[in-house]
Coordinates of C-alpha atoms and ligand atoms in Angstrom, one line a residue:
M1 CA -0.6 -12.3 14.8
L2 CA -2.3 -14.3 12.0
N3 CA -4.8 -12.3 9.9
S4 CA -7.1 -15.1 8.7
E5 CA -9.2 -12.8 6.6
L6 CA -6.2 -12.2 4.4
L7 CA -6.1 -15.8 3.4
H8 CA -9.3 -15.4 1.5
Y9 CA -7.7 -12.9 -0.8
V10 CA -5.2 -15.2 -2.3
Q11 CA -6.2 -18.4 -4.2
G12 CA -4.4 -21.6 -3.5
T13 CA -2.6 -20.2 -0.5
K14 CA -3.8 -22.8 2.0
K15 CA -2.8 -25.8 -0.2
N16 CA 0.7 -24.4 -0.9
I17 CA 1.2 -23.5 2.8
L18 CA 0.2 -27.0 3.8
L19 CA 2.5 -28.7 1.3
N20 CA 5.4 -26.4 2.2
V21 CA 4.9 -27.2 5.9
L22 CA 4.5 -30.9 5.3
F23 CA 7.7 -31.3 3.3
R24 CA 9.7 -29.2 5.7
W25 CA 8.4 -31.4 8.5
F26 CA 9.6 -34.5 6.6
A27 CA 13.0 -32.8 6.2
L28 CA 13.0 -32.2 10.0
L29 CA 12.4 -35.9 10.6
M30 CA 15.4 -36.6 8.4
N31 CA 17.4 -34.1 10.4
I32 CA 16.5 -35.8 13.6
L33 CA 17.7 -39.1 12.1
I34 CA 21.0 -37.4 11.2
S35 CA 21.3 -36.1 14.8
F36 CA 20.5 -39.6 16.1
S37 CA 23.2 -41.1 13.9
V38 CA 25.8 -38.5 15.0
A39 CA 24.8 -39.1 18.6
R40 CA 25.3 -42.9 18.2
L41 CA 28.7 -42.3 16.6
L42 CA 29.8 -40.1 19.5
N43 CA 28.4 -42.6 21.9
D44 CA 30.5 -45.4 20.2
L45 CA 33.6 -43.3 20.4
F46 CA 33.1 -42.4 24.0
I47 CA 32.4 -45.9 25.2
G48 CA 35.4 -47.2 23.2
Q49 CA 33.3 -49.4 20.8
P50 CA 34.9 -49.2 17.3
P51 CA 32.2 -47.5 15.1
N52 CA 31.3 -48.8 11.7
Y53 CA 32.3 -45.5 9.9
F54 CA 31.1 -46.8 6.6
L55 CA 27.6 -47.5 7.9
Y56 CA 27.4 -44.2 9.7
F57 CA 28.6 -42.4 6.6
I58 CA 26.1 -44.1 4.3
S59 CA 23.1 -43.6 6.7
V60 CA 24.0 -39.9 7.3
L61 CA 24.4 -39.3 3.6
S62 CA 21.1 -41.1 2.8
F63 CA 19.2 -39.1 5.4
W64 CA 20.9 -35.9 4.2
L65 CA 19.9 -36.7 0.5
V66 CA 16.3 -37.4 1.4
K67 CA 16.3 -34.2 3.6
F68 CA 17.7 -32.2 0.7
L69 CA 14.9 -33.6 -1.7
F70 CA 12.2 -32.7 0.8
E71 CA 13.6 -29.2 1.3
R72 CA 13.7 -28.7 -2.5
R73 CA 10.1 -29.8 -2.7
A74 CA 9.2 -27.4 0.2
E75 CA 11.1 -24.6 -1.5
L76 CA 9.1 -25.3 -4.7
Y77 CA 5.8 -24.9 -2.9
G78 CA 7.1 -21.8 -1.1
H79 CA 8.1 -20.3 -4.4
Q80 CA 4.7 -21.1 -5.9
L81 CA 3.1 -19.5 -2.9
S82 CA 5.3 -16.5 -3.1
E83 CA 4.6 -15.9 -6.8
S84 CA 0.9 -16.6 -6.6
V85 CA 0.5 -14.2 -3.7
K86 CA 2.2 -11.4 -5.5
I87 CA 0.4 -11.9 -8.8
D88 CA -3.0 -12.6 -7.2
L89 CA -2.9 -9.7 -4.9
R90 CA -1.7 -7.2 -7.6
Q91 CA -4.3 -8.4 -10.0
K92 CA -7.1 -8.2 -7.4
F93 CA -5.8 -4.7 -6.4
F94 CA -5.8 -3.3 -9.9
K95 CA -9.1 -5.0 -10.8
K96 CA -10.6 -3.3 -7.7
I97 CA -9.2 0.1 -8.7
I98 CA -10.6 -0.3 -12.1
S99 CA -14.0 -1.5 -10.8
I100 CA -14.2 1.5 -8.5
G101 CA -14.1 3.4 -11.8
P102 CA -12.6 6.8 -12.7
S103 CA -13.7 8.1 -9.3
Y104 CA -11.1 6.0 -7.5
N105 CA -9.2 9.1 -6.7
Q106 CA -12.0 10.2 -4.4
K107 CA -11.2 7.2 -2.2
I108 CA -7.4 6.7 -2.5
S109 CA -4.6 8.9 -3.8
T110 CA -2.5 7.8 -6.8
S111 CA 0.7 7.9 -4.8
K112 CA -0.8 5.6 -2.2
I113 CA -2.0 3.1 -4.9
M114 CA 1.6 3.1 -6.3
Q115 CA 3.1 2.5 -2.9
L116 CA 0.7 -0.2 -1.8
A117 CA 0.8 -2.0 -5.2
G118 CA 4.6 -2.0 -5.0
E119 CA 6.1 -2.0 -1.6
G120 CA 2.9 -2.9 0.3
I121 CA 2.2 -6.1 -1.7
E122 CA 5.9 -6.9 -1.6
Q123 CA 5.8 -6.8 2.2
L124 CA 2.6 -8.8 2.3
Q125 CA 4.2 -11.5 0.1
T126 CA 6.7 -12.1 2.9
Y127 CA 3.8 -12.4 5.3
Y128 CA 2.1 -15.1 3.2
S129 CA 5.1 -17.0 1.8
G130 CA 7.5 -16.6 4.7
F131 CA 5.9 -15.9 8.0
M132 CA 2.7 -17.9 7.7
P133 CA 4.2 -21.3 6.7
Q134 CA 7.0 -20.7 9.3
L135 CA 4.4 -20.2 12.0
F136 CA 2.7 -23.6 11.2
Y137 CA 6.0 -25.3 10.7
S138 CA 7.3 -23.9 14.0
I139 CA 4.3 -25.4 15.9
A140 CA 4.7 -28.8 14.2
A141 CA 8.5 -28.9 14.6
T142 CA 8.4 -27.8 18.3
L143 CA 5.8 -30.3 19.2
T144 CA 7.6 -33.1 17.3
M145 CA 10.9 -32.4 19.1
V146 CA 9.1 -32.1 22.5
V147 CA 7.5 -35.5 21.9
I148 CA 10.8 -37.1 20.9
S149 CA 12.7 -35.6 23.8
F150 CA 9.9 -36.9 26.1
F151 CA 11.0 -40.4 25.3
I152 CA 14.6 -39.6 26.2
N153 CA 14.2 -37.5 29.3
I154 CA 11.0 -36.1 30.7
K155 CA 12.5 -33.3 32.7
T156 CA 14.5 -31.9 29.7
S157 CA 11.4 -32.3 27.6
L158 CA 9.3 -30.3 30.1
I159 CA 12.0 -27.5 30.2
L160 CA 11.8 -27.3 26.4
L161 CA 8.0 -27.3 26.4
L162 CA 7.9 -24.6 29.0
L163 CA 10.4 -22.4 27.2
S164 CA 9.0 -22.8 23.7
P165 CA 6.0 -20.3 24.1
I166 CA 8.3 -17.5 25.2
I167 CA 9.5 -16.6 21.7
P168 CA 5.9 -16.3 20.3
L169 CA 5.1 -14.3 23.5
V170 CA 8.0 -11.9 22.7
I171 CA 6.6 -11.7 19.1
V172 CA 3.2 -10.7 20.4
I173 CA 4.6 -8.1 22.8
G174 CA 6.9 -6.9 20.0
L175 CA 3.8 -6.4 17.8
R176 CA 2.1 -4.3 20.4
I177 CA 5.1 -2.1 20.9
A178 CA 5.8 -1.8 17.2
K179 CA 2.2 -0.9 16.4
K180 CA 2.7 2.8 17.1
I181 CA 6.1 2.8 15.4
L182 CA 4.7 1.0 12.3
G183 CA 1.8 3.5 12.2
K184 CA 4.3 6.4 12.1
Y185 CA 6.5 4.5 9.6
W186 CA 3.7 4.0 7.0
K187 CA 2.3 7.6 7.5
S188 CA 5.8 9.0 6.8
Y189 CA 6.1 6.6 3.8
F190 CA 2.8 7.7 2.3
S191 CA 3.6 11.4 2.9
L192 CA 7.0 11.0 1.2
G193 CA 5.4 9.2 -1.8
H194 CA 2.7 11.8 -2.1
I195 CA 5.1 14.8 -2.1
F196 CA 7.6 12.9 -4.4
L197 CA 4.9 12.2 -7.0
D198 CA 3.4 15.7 -6.8
N199 CA 6.8 17.3 -7.3
I200 CA 7.8 15.0 -10.2
Q201 CA 4.5 15.8 -11.9
G202 CA 5.0 19.5 -11.5
L203 CA 8.8 19.5 -12.0
T204 CA 8.6 21.7 -15.2
M205 CA 6.5 24.2 -13.4
L206 CA 8.8 24.2 -10.3
K207 CA 11.8 24.8 -12.5
S208 CA 10.2 27.7 -14.4
Y209 CA 9.4 29.3 -11.0
D210 CA 12.9 28.4 -9.7
L211 CA 11.3 26.5 -6.9
D212 CA 12.8 23.1 -7.6
A213 CA 15.7 23.7 -5.0
E214 CA 13.1 24.6 -2.3
K215 CA 11.0 21.5 -3.1
H216 CA 14.2 19.5 -3.2
L217 CA 14.9 20.6 0.4
Q218 CA 11.3 19.8 1.4
M219 CA 11.7 16.3 -0.1
N220 CA 15.0 15.9 1.8
L221 CA 13.2 16.7 5.0
K222 CA 10.5 14.2 4.3
A223 CA 13.1 11.6 3.3
E224 CA 15.0 12.3 6.5
D225 CA 11.8 11.9 8.5
F226 CA 11.2 8.6 6.7
R227 CA 14.8 7.5 7.5
K228 CA 14.3 8.3 11.2
K229 CA 11.0 6.4 11.2
T230 CA 12.7 3.4 9.4
M231 CA 15.6 3.5 11.9
S232 CA 13.2 3.6 14.8
L233 CA 11.4 0.6 13.4
L234 CA 14.7 -1.3 12.8
R235 CA 15.8 -0.4 16.3
S236 CA 12.6 -1.9 17.8
Q237 CA 13.1 -5.0 15.5
L238 CA 16.7 -5.4 16.5
N239 CA 15.8 -5.2 20.2
S240 CA 13.2 -7.9 19.8
I241 CA 15.6 -10.0 17.8
N242 CA 18.2 -9.7 20.5
M243 CA 15.6 -10.6 23.0
M244 CA 14.7 -13.7 21.0
D245 CA 18.4 -14.6 20.7
I246 CA 18.8 -14.5 24.5
I247 CA 15.8 -16.7 24.9
A248 CA 16.9 -19.2 22.2
F249 CA 20.5 -19.5 23.5
G250 CA 19.3 -19.4 27.1
G251 CA 16.8 -22.2 26.3
L252 CA 19.5 -24.2 24.6
A253 CA 21.8 -23.8 27.6
A254 CA 18.9 -24.7 30.0
G255 CA 18.2 -27.8 27.9
I256 CA 21.8 -28.9 27.9
V257 CA 22.3 -28.2 31.6
T258 CA 19.2 -30.1 32.5
A259 CA 20.3 -33.0 30.3
L260 CA 23.8 -33.1 31.9
Y261 CA 22.3 -32.8 35.4
Q262 CA 19.9 -35.7 34.6
L263 CA 23.0 -37.7 33.4
K264 CA 24.8 -37.0 36.6
N265 CA 21.7 -38.2 38.6
H266 CA 21.5 -41.4 36.4
Q267 CA 18.2 -40.4 35.0
M268 CA 19.2 -40.2 31.4
S269 CA 18.4 -43.1 29.0
M270 CA 16.7 -43.8 25.7
F271 CA 13.4 -45.4 26.6
V272 CA 13.1 -47.4 23.5
L273 CA 16.6 -48.8 23.4
Q274 CA 18.2 -51.7 25.4
G275 CA 21.4 -51.5 27.5
D276 CA 23.4 -48.4 28.7
T277 CA 22.0 -45.6 26.6
R278 CA 22.9 -42.7 28.9
L279 CA 25.6 -41.2 26.8
L280 CA 23.7 -41.8 23.6
A281 CA 20.7 -40.1 25.2
V282 CA 22.6 -37.1 26.3
F283 CA 24.3 -36.5 22.9
F284 CA 21.0 -36.9 21.1
I285 CA 19.2 -34.5 23.4
I286 CA 21.9 -31.9 23.2
L287 CA 21.7 -32.1 19.4
L288 CA 17.9 -31.8 19.6
C289 CA 18.2 -28.8 22.0
Y290 CA 20.4 -27.2 19.4
D291 CA 17.7 -27.6 16.7
F292 CA 14.8 -27.0 19.0
F293 CA 14.8 -23.2 19.0
V294 CA 15.8 -22.7 15.3
P295 CA 12.2 -22.7 13.8
L296 CA 11.0 -20.3 16.5
R297 CA 14.0 -18.1 16.1
I298 CA 13.5 -18.0 12.2
L299 CA 9.8 -17.2 13.0
G300 CA 10.9 -14.3 15.1
S301 CA 13.1 -12.8 12.3
L302 CA 10.5 -13.3 9.6
F303 CA 7.9 -11.8 11.9
H304 CA 9.6 -8.4 11.6
V305 CA 9.4 -8.4 7.9
A306 CA 5.9 -9.8 8.1
M307 CA 4.9 -7.1 10.6
N308 CA 5.2 -4.5 7.8
G309 CA 3.1 -6.7 5.6
I310 CA 0.5 -7.1 8.2
W311 CA 0.3 -3.3 8.5
A312 CA 0.3 -2.8 4.7
S313 CA -2.5 -5.4 4.6
T314 CA -4.9 -3.1 6.5
F315 CA -4.5 -0.5 3.8
I316 CA -4.7 -3.1 1.0
K317 CA -7.7 -4.6 2.7
D318 CA -9.4 -1.2 2.8
V319 CA -9.0 -0.9 -1.0
L320 CA -10.0 -4.5 -1.7
D321 CA -13.1 -4.1 0.5
A322 CA -14.1 -0.7 -0.9
P323 CA -17.7 -0.8 -2.0
E324 CA -18.2 -1.3 -5.7
N325 CA -21.1 -0.1 -7.7
T326 CA -22.6 -3.5 -8.4
Q327 CA -25.6 -1.8 -10.0
A328 CA -23.4 -0.5 -12.8
N329 CA -24.2 -3.2 -15.3
Q330 CA -26.2 -1.4 -18.0
T331 CA -25.2 -0.1 -21.4
I332 CA -26.8 2.4 -23.8
E333 CA -28.7 0.3 -26.3
N334 CA -30.6 2.9 -28.3
L335 CA -29.1 5.5 -30.6
D336 CA -30.4 8.4 -28.4
Y337 CA -27.5 10.1 -26.7
D338 CA -29.5 12.9 -25.0
I339 CA -28.4 13.8 -21.5
Q340 CA -30.7 15.1 -18.8
L341 CA -29.9 16.4 -15.3
K342 CA -32.8 16.3 -13.0
E343 CA -32.6 18.1 -9.7
V344 CA -28.9 17.3 -9.4
S345 CA -27.0 18.5 -6.4
F346 CA -23.5 17.7 -5.4
S347 CA -21.2 18.6 -2.5
Y348 CA -17.4 18.2 -1.9
D349 CA -17.5 17.1 1.8
K350 CA -20.0 19.5 3.2
N351 CA -19.3 22.2 0.6
K352 CA -22.3 22.5 -1.7
I353 CA -21.1 23.0 -5.2
I354 CA -24.2 22.6 -7.4
S355 CA -27.8 22.6 -6.3
H356 CA -31.0 21.3 -7.8
L357 CA -29.7 21.6 -11.4
N358 CA -32.1 20.8 -14.2
M359 CA -30.3 20.7 -17.6
E360 CA -30.7 19.1 -21.0
F361 CA -28.0 18.3 -23.5
P362 CA -29.7 17.0 -26.6
H363 CA -28.1 14.7 -29.1
K364 CA -26.9 16.4 -32.4
K365 CA -26.9 19.8 -30.7
I366 CA -24.3 22.0 -29.1
T367 CA -25.0 23.0 -25.5
S368 CA -22.7 25.3 -23.6
I369 CA -22.2 26.0 -20.0
V370 CA -20.7 29.3 -19.0
G371 CA -20.3 31.3 -15.8
Q372 CA -17.9 32.8 -13.4
S373 CA -14.9 30.7 -12.2
G374 CA -15.8 28.2 -9.5
C375 CA -19.5 28.2 -10.3
G376 CA -19.4 24.4 -10.8
K377 CA -19.1 24.0 -14.6
S378 CA -16.3 21.4 -14.5
T379 CA -18.0 19.6 -11.7
I380 CA -20.9 18.9 -14.0
A381 CA -18.5 17.5 -16.6
N382 CA -16.8 15.4 -14.0
L383 CA -20.2 14.0 -12.8
L384 CA -21.0 13.0 -16.4
I385 CA -17.7 11.1 -16.9
A386 CA -18.0 9.8 -13.3
T387 CA -14.6 10.9 -12.1
V388 CA -16.7 12.4 -9.4
T389 CA -19.5 10.4 -7.8
G390 CA -22.0 10.8 -5.0
Y391 CA -24.6 13.2 -6.4
Q392 CA -28.3 13.5 -5.6
G393 CA -30.9 13.6 -8.2
K394 CA -30.7 12.0 -11.6
I395 CA -28.3 12.1 -14.5
I396 CA -29.8 10.3 -17.5
I397 CA -27.5 9.5 -20.4
G398 CA -29.1 7.8 -23.4
G399 CA -32.1 6.9 -21.3
I400 CA -30.0 5.2 -18.5
E401 CA -29.1 6.6 -15.1
N402 CA -25.4 7.4 -15.1
K403 CA -24.8 5.3 -11.9
F404 CA -26.0 2.2 -13.7
L405 CA -23.8 2.5 -16.8
T406 CA -20.8 0.2 -16.9
T407 CA -17.5 2.1 -16.8
E408 CA -16.5 0.7 -20.2
N409 CA -19.7 1.8 -21.8
R410 CA -19.5 5.3 -20.3
M411 CA -15.9 5.6 -21.4
M412 CA -16.7 4.5 -25.0
T413 CA -19.7 6.8 -25.1
I414 CA -18.3 10.0 -23.5
N415 CA -15.0 11.7 -24.1
M416 CA -13.8 14.9 -22.4
L417 CA -11.2 17.1 -23.8
T418 CA -9.6 19.5 -21.4
H419 CA -7.1 22.3 -21.9
N420 CA -4.3 20.0 -20.8
P421 CA -4.5 16.7 -22.7
Y422 CA -1.7 14.1 -22.0
F423 CA 0.6 12.5 -24.6
F424 CA 3.0 9.7 -24.1
K425 CA 6.6 9.8 -25.3
G426 CA 6.5 8.0 -28.7
T427 CA 5.3 8.5 -32.2
V428 CA 2.2 10.4 -33.3
K429 CA 0.8 7.1 -34.6
E430 CA 1.3 5.3 -31.3
N431 CA -0.4 8.1 -29.4
L432 CA -3.4 8.2 -31.8
H433 CA -3.7 4.4 -31.7
I434 CA -4.5 4.7 -28.0
A435 CA -8.0 5.9 -29.0
N436 CA -8.5 3.3 -31.7
P437 CA -5.9 0.6 -32.2
N438 CA -7.6 -0.5 -35.5
A439 CA -7.5 2.9 -37.1
T440 CA -5.9 2.8 -40.6
N441 CA -3.3 5.3 -41.7
E442 CA -5.8 6.8 -44.2
E443 CA -8.4 7.4 -41.4
I444 CA -5.7 9.0 -39.3
D445 CA -4.5 11.2 -42.2
S446 CA -8.0 12.3 -42.9
L447 CA -8.4 13.5 -39.3
L448 CA -5.0 15.1 -39.4
R449 CA -6.2 17.1 -42.4
D450 CA -9.4 18.1 -40.5
V451 CA -7.3 19.5 -37.6
H452 CA -4.8 21.1 -40.0
L453 CA -1.8 19.1 -38.8
Y454 CA -1.3 17.0 -41.9
D455 CA 1.2 19.3 -43.7
F456 CA 3.0 20.1 -40.5
L457 CA 3.5 16.4 -39.7
Y458 CA 4.4 15.3 -43.2
E459 CA 7.1 17.9 -43.4
Q460 CA 8.6 15.8 -40.7
Q461 CA 8.2 12.0 -40.4
G462 CA 4.4 11.9 -40.9
L463 CA 2.7 9.5 -38.5
E464 CA 6.2 8.4 -37.2
T465 CA 6.9 12.0 -36.0
Y466 CA 8.3 11.7 -32.5
L467 CA 6.5 13.3 -29.5
S468 CA 8.7 14.1 -26.5
E469 CA 7.2 13.8 -23.0
N470 CA 3.7 15.2 -23.0
A471 CA 4.3 16.5 -26.6
G472 CA 6.7 19.1 -25.3
N473 CA 8.1 19.5 -28.8
F474 CA 4.6 20.7 -30.1
S475 CA 3.1 24.1 -29.6
G476 CA 0.0 24.4 -27.3
G477 CA -2.3 24.8 -30.4
Q478 CA -0.7 21.9 -32.3
K479 CA -1.0 19.7 -29.2
Q480 CA -4.6 20.6 -28.7
R481 CA -5.4 19.9 -32.4
L482 CA -3.7 16.5 -32.1
A483 CA -5.7 15.8 -29.0
I484 CA -8.9 16.6 -30.8
A485 CA -7.9 14.2 -33.6
R486 CA -7.3 11.5 -31.0
T487 CA -10.7 12.2 -29.5
L488 CA -12.4 12.0 -32.9
L489 CA -10.6 8.8 -33.7
Q490 CA -12.3 7.1 -30.8
D491 CA -15.6 8.4 -32.2
P492 CA -17.6 8.8 -29.0
E493 CA -21.2 9.9 -29.3
I494 CA -20.9 12.5 -26.5
L495 CA -18.1 15.0 -26.5
I496 CA -17.3 17.5 -23.7
F497 CA -14.9 20.3 -24.3
D498 CA -13.9 21.7 -21.0
E499 CA -11.9 24.9 -21.7
A500 CA -10.4 23.0 -24.6
T501 CA -9.4 26.1 -26.4
S502 CA -8.1 28.2 -23.6
N503 CA -4.5 29.3 -23.8
I504 CA -4.1 28.4 -27.5
D505 CA -3.5 30.6 -30.5
E506 CA -6.4 32.1 -32.3
E507 CA -5.8 30.1 -35.5
S508 CA -6.0 26.8 -33.6
E509 CA -9.0 28.0 -31.6
E510 CA -10.8 28.8 -34.9
I511 CA -9.9 25.4 -36.4
I512 CA -11.1 23.5 -33.3
M513 CA -14.4 25.5 -33.1
K514 CA -15.1 24.9 -36.8
L515 CA -14.5 21.2 -36.3
I516 CA -16.8 21.1 -33.3
R517 CA -19.6 22.8 -35.3
K518 CA -19.0 20.3 -38.1
I519 CA -19.3 17.2 -35.9
S520 CA -22.2 18.6 -33.9
C521 CA -24.8 17.4 -36.4
E522 CA -24.1 13.8 -35.3
K523 CA -22.9 14.1 -31.7
T524 CA -24.0 15.4 -28.4
I525 CA -21.6 18.4 -27.8
I526 CA -21.1 20.1 -24.5
I527 CA -18.8 23.1 -24.4
I528 CA -17.6 24.6 -21.2
S529 CA -15.8 27.9 -21.8
H530 CA -15.0 31.1 -20.0
R531 CA -14.8 32.8 -23.4
L532 CA -18.4 33.6 -24.5
S533 CA -17.4 34.3 -28.1
N534 CA -16.8 30.5 -28.4
V535 CA -20.3 29.6 -27.4
K536 CA -22.2 32.1 -29.5
L537 CA -23.3 29.5 -32.1
S538 CA -24.5 27.0 -29.5
D539 CA -28.0 25.7 -29.7
N540 CA -28.5 26.4 -26.1
I541 CA -26.4 28.1 -23.4
Y542 CA -26.6 27.7 -19.6
Y543 CA -25.3 30.7 -17.6
M544 CA -24.4 29.5 -14.1
S545 CA -23.6 31.3 -10.9
D546 CA -23.0 29.8 -7.5
G547 CA -23.9 26.3 -8.6
E548 CA -27.3 27.2 -10.1
V549 CA -28.5 27.9 -13.6
K550 CA -29.4 31.6 -13.7
E551 CA -30.1 32.1 -17.4
Q552 CA -30.7 29.9 -20.4
G553 CA -31.2 30.4 -24.1
T554 CA -29.4 31.0 -27.4
H555 CA -26.8 33.7 -27.5
E556 CA -29.2 36.2 -29.0
E557 CA -31.9 35.4 -26.4
L558 CA -29.4 35.9 -23.6
I559 CA -28.1 39.2 -25.1
N560 CA -31.6 40.5 -25.5
A561 CA -32.4 39.6 -21.9
Q562 CA -29.8 42.1 -20.9
K563 CA -28.9 40.3 -17.7
D564 CA -25.6 38.9 -16.3
Y565 CA -24.7 36.9 -19.5
A566 CA -25.1 40.0 -21.6
I567 CA -23.0 42.1 -19.2
L568 CA -20.2 39.5 -19.1
Y569 CA -20.3 39.3 -22.9
Q570 CA -20.0 43.0 -23.4
H571 CA -17.2 43.1 -20.8
Q572 CA -15.2 40.4 -22.6
K573 CA -15.8 42.0 -26.0
H574 CA -14.4 45.2 -24.6
L575 CA -11.4 43.6 -23.1
E576 CA -10.6 41.7 -26.3
K577 CA -10.9 44.9 -28.4
Y578 CA -8.5 46.5 -25.9
A579 CA -6.1 43.6 -26.1
K580 CA -5.9 43.9 -29.9
Ligands
ATP601 N1 -11.7 17.8 -5.7 C1 -12.3 18.9 -5.1 N2 -12.4 18.9 -3.8 C2 -13.0 19.9 -3.2 N3 -13.5 21.0 -3.8 C3 -13.4 21.0 -5.1 C4 -12.8 20.0 -5.9 N4 -12.8 20.3 -7.2 C5 -13.4 21.5 -7.3 N5 -13.8 21.9 -6.1 C6 -14.5 23.2 -5.8 O1 -15.7 23.1 -6.4 C7 -16.1 24.4 -6.9 C8 -16.5 24.3 -8.4 O2 -15.3 23.9 -9.1 P1 -15.4 23.7 -10.7 O3 -14.1 23.2 -11.1 O4 -16.6 22.9 -11.0 O5 -15.7 25.2 -11.2 P2 -15.7 25.8 -12.6 O6 -16.9 26.6 -12.7 O7 -15.4 24.8 -13.6 O8 -14.4 26.8 -12.5 P3 -13.4 27.3 -13.6 O9 -14.1 28.1 -14.6 O10 -12.5 28.1 -12.8 O11 -12.8 26.0 -14.1 C9 -14.9 25.3 -6.7 O12 -15.2 26.1 -5.6 C10 -13.8 24.4 -6.3 O13 -13.0 24.9 -5.4

């Protein structure tokens, strides 16, 4: 019921729980004093002794005021607890995702991260700030009331003592029953989140294929499944709440009946008071019985919300406990940005993608990788930028094994431009500043001239020109040229162009290729392209097939070799001539 491991994840939790419980316990003592005062007043009225109303009023008001202050204090600690839990857990969660590095996606899906960071942590917050303090408070309050009732009437006290563990027992049984339901609930929730995010990301494509209505229906089915799972969870929670109500009210009735029975048998008295205290004792114990089951009953209700948190915690814990690459603490110190792959192999699950690759990508040179679709070209790029990890062999970048490079250093050193760069809604300047927040307008303008976008942008609002979502108001070629300007603004030493010129107009392609050749005298350039005409001027070309390097050399050398590269080149040349 109490996951003690979780306590370690949130700083200051124990202190805040302790203070919250302590002040609520003080408030309980005040409440008991109020009950005692009310019992005395009733006793006075019943035995015909004129009560001192003013004294009762003052004492009840004073107890109530002190109780109110204690409760406010407890609330304050509860609030602190609740906030620190949420902030702490979210910070730890995101820090962990960042420290796992760009390959986090191999371990956990984006939709799951969003759901756990949002709803998951929200649920866990209730566990920490509601359920956990309530659990300790319930124990303290129950024991306190059992001890006090012991001094009034032992039998009633024993009845309360015997009945008190039933509610926690129902909670434990409820947890066992709900385990299966909760498993289904979270599975359905993750599945809904995954499909929702996927469809939102691909909405434009879905619309263009007129598939949005179909996907809408699919999402409705998932949402309906989630609704059913939620209802089933709520039903089980409601059953258990009903059960706890029966026990709480049954316990209250049992306590009252026992007390009255004891009164009838002349066994009721206040041990500590002189004289005939039978009626006082019975009123006091009835009021105590009324309060007795309240903490346990609240524990029961909170338990159902906390149960979700406990379940979410297992997923959150998996993320927080995910192994980090603690060896990744080196940075490239020298000015050598050569890359070497030595006997590198990699598999997705058991599917071998590349095998025993030996490649070199020298600094200040253009090296290209070509080959049939699916031969593993992008996998090499992904291994270099570490969005994919778990390779055998060695990848040496600037003299340092890739695994040992810090994520920050790798990200500052290597940049990959794909055929589908992302732009945020906002101005051109805002989007370019992502790569370098300190870049001046002059530096940006100079790059915009290099990518032949200057005139186009300054015919509009210049750097303040507005980009709609993912630069939807720009053509494919303009978007790609803007992306290259953004990449160059960051000024990384190693640049990977993975099909960066596919699907764009010839003019843009020519501009980009010219620029790549211009910067190649000071950077390590890797070009991945299915169009061999783009790699003709490379210093070295690797021709790959089935995850292996089959040929290597300059364009002329490979053409003269008259093997697969030459055949593919002639084939593409023929097709391009035909297309024109
Ligand atoms: N995340 C993944 N999980 C499992 N298999 C994958 C994953 N990504 C790629 N693959 C598989 O790895 C193989 C190599 O993919 P890769 O993207 O490296 O090929 P490529 O040579 O770049 O192809 P293309 O020229 O079509 O982009 C393919 O068979 C692909 O199906």
